[in-house]
């Protein structure tokens, strides 16, 4: 989660995050179903729609190939990339942009009552 007012160096940090996500998925980390990057300042606007693509995941992993694969040889790193893990990371990535106004959003008391009544009707705990 990055609460920056400007894009700053988020692109660089995001690439590192994606590489870490690759390692987590590669190791079968149990809490890697959703990989969320939450920010208050969009970054890389011209490439935004591609930041969760397999191509970008591969690029980010290769940027950090020494840490990910333990080799300084880029060719070795390229051959070590698992396309299935790349696809898995890409499909699990979420990029979310929030605003300060969203932080104050809370459900109205009437809505809470409706939800509570529905849960009770279904026999669930409120």
Coordinates of C-alpha atoms in Angstrom, one line a residue:
X1 CA 0.0 0.0 0.0
X2 CA 1.5 3.3 -1.1
X3 CA -0.1 6.5 0.2
X4 CA 1.8 8.9 -2.0
X5 CA 0.5 12.2 -3.3
X6 CA 2.5 12.0 -6.5
X7 CA 3.6 9.0 -8.6
X8 CA 7.1 9.2 -7.1
X9 CA 9.2 6.1 -7.6
X10 CA 6.2 3.7 -7.5
X11 CA 7.0 2.2 -10.9
X12 CA 10.3 0.9 -9.5
X13 CA 8.7 -0.3 -6.3
X14 CA 5.9 -1.9 -8.2
X15 CA 8.4 -3.9 -10.3
X16 CA 10.1 -5.1 -7.1
X17 CA 6.7 -6.0 -5.7
X18 CA 5.8 -8.1 -8.8
X19 CA 9.1 -9.9 -8.6
X20 CA 8.4 -10.7 -5.0
X21 CA 5.0 -12.0 -5.9
X22 CA 6.6 -14.3 -8.5
X23 CA 8.8 -15.8 -5.8
X24 CA 5.8 -16.2 -3.4
X25 CA 3.8 -18.0 -6.1
X26 CA 6.8 -20.0 -7.1
X27 CA 7.2 -21.2 -3.5
X28 CA 3.4 -22.0 -3.2
X29 CA 2.8 -19.3 -0.6
X30 CA -0.6 -19.9 0.9
X31 CA -1.6 -16.2 1.1
X32 CA -1.0 -15.3 -2.6
X33 CA -4.5 -15.7 -4.0
X34 CA -4.8 -11.9 -4.5
X35 CA -1.8 -9.7 -5.0
X36 CA -2.9 -6.1 -4.4
X37 CA -1.1 -2.9 -5.0
X38 CA -3.1 -0.1 -3.5
X39 CA -2.1 3.5 -4.2
X40 CA -3.5 7.0 -3.9
X41 CA -1.4 8.3 -6.8
X42 CA -1.5 6.6 -10.2
X43 CA 1.8 5.9 -11.9
X44 CA 3.0 4.9 -15.4
X45 CA -0.2 6.2 -16.9
X46 CA 0.8 5.3 -20.4
X47 CA 1.4 1.7 -19.5
X48 CA -1.3 1.4 -16.7
X49 CA -3.5 -1.1 -18.6
X50 CA -0.5 -3.4 -19.1
X51 CA 0.9 -3.5 -15.6
X52 CA -0.9 -6.7 -14.7
X53 CA 0.0 -8.4 -18.0
X54 CA 2.2 -11.6 -18.3
X55 CA 4.6 -9.5 -20.3
X56 CA 5.1 -7.0 -17.6
X57 CA 5.4 -9.7 -14.9
X58 CA 8.2 -11.3 -17.0
X59 CA 9.9 -7.9 -17.4
X60 CA 9.7 -7.1 -13.7
X61 CA 11.1 -10.6 -12.8
X62 CA 14.0 -10.1 -15.2
X63 CA 14.7 -6.7 -13.7
X64 CA 15.3 -8.5 -10.4
X65 CA 16.7 -11.7 -11.8
X66 CA 19.7 -11.8 -9.4
X67 CA 17.4 -11.8 -6.4
X68 CA 14.8 -14.1 -7.9
X69 CA 17.0 -16.7 -9.5
X70 CA 20.3 -16.1 -7.8
X71 CA 22.2 -15.5 -11.0
X72 CA 23.8 -12.4 -12.6
X73 CA 23.4 -14.1 -16.0
X74 CA 20.3 -12.7 -17.7
X75 CA 20.2 -15.5 -20.2
X76 CA 20.1 -18.1 -17.4
X77 CA 17.3 -16.1 -15.8
X78 CA 15.3 -15.9 -19.0
X79 CA 15.5 -19.7 -19.3
X80 CA 14.5 -20.2 -15.7
X81 CA 11.3 -18.2 -15.9
X82 CA 8.2 -20.4 -15.5
X83 CA 5.5 -19.2 -17.9
X84 CA 2.8 -20.8 -15.8
X85 CA 3.9 -18.8 -12.7
X86 CA 4.1 -15.6 -14.8
X87 CA 0.5 -16.2 -15.9
X88 CA -0.6 -17.0 -12.3
X89 CA 0.9 -13.8 -11.0
X90 CA -0.6 -11.7 -13.8
X91 CA -4.0 -13.2 -13.2
X92 CA -3.8 -12.5 -9.4
X93 CA -2.5 -8.9 -9.6
X94 CA -4.8 -6.1 -8.6
X95 CA -4.0 -2.4 -9.1
X96 CA -6.3 -0.2 -7.0
X97 CA -6.3 3.6 -6.9
X98 CA -8.0 5.1 -4.0
X99 CA -8.9 8.7 -3.0
X100 CA -9.0 10.3 0.4
X101 CA -12.8 10.5 0.1
X102 CA -13.0 6.7 -0.3
X103 CA -11.3 6.3 3.0
X104 CA -14.3 7.9 4.8
X105 CA -16.9 5.8 3.0
X106 CA -18.9 3.8 5.5
X107 CA -22.3 2.1 5.2
X108 CA -25.3 3.9 6.4
X109 CA -27.0 2.5 9.6
X110 CA -30.0 1.6 7.5
X111 CA -27.8 -0.6 5.2
X112 CA -26.2 -2.2 8.2
X113 CA -29.6 -3.2 9.5
X114 CA -30.6 -4.6 6.1
X115 CA -27.4 -6.7 5.9
X116 CA -27.8 -7.9 9.5
X117 CA -31.5 -8.9 8.9
X118 CA -30.4 -10.9 5.8
X119 CA -27.6 -12.7 7.6
X120 CA -30.0 -13.5 10.5
X121 CA -32.6 -14.8 8.0
X122 CA -29.9 -17.1 6.5
X123 CA -29.0 -18.3 10.0
X124 CA -25.5 -16.7 9.9
X125 CA -23.9 -14.7 12.7
X126 CA -23.9 -10.9 12.6

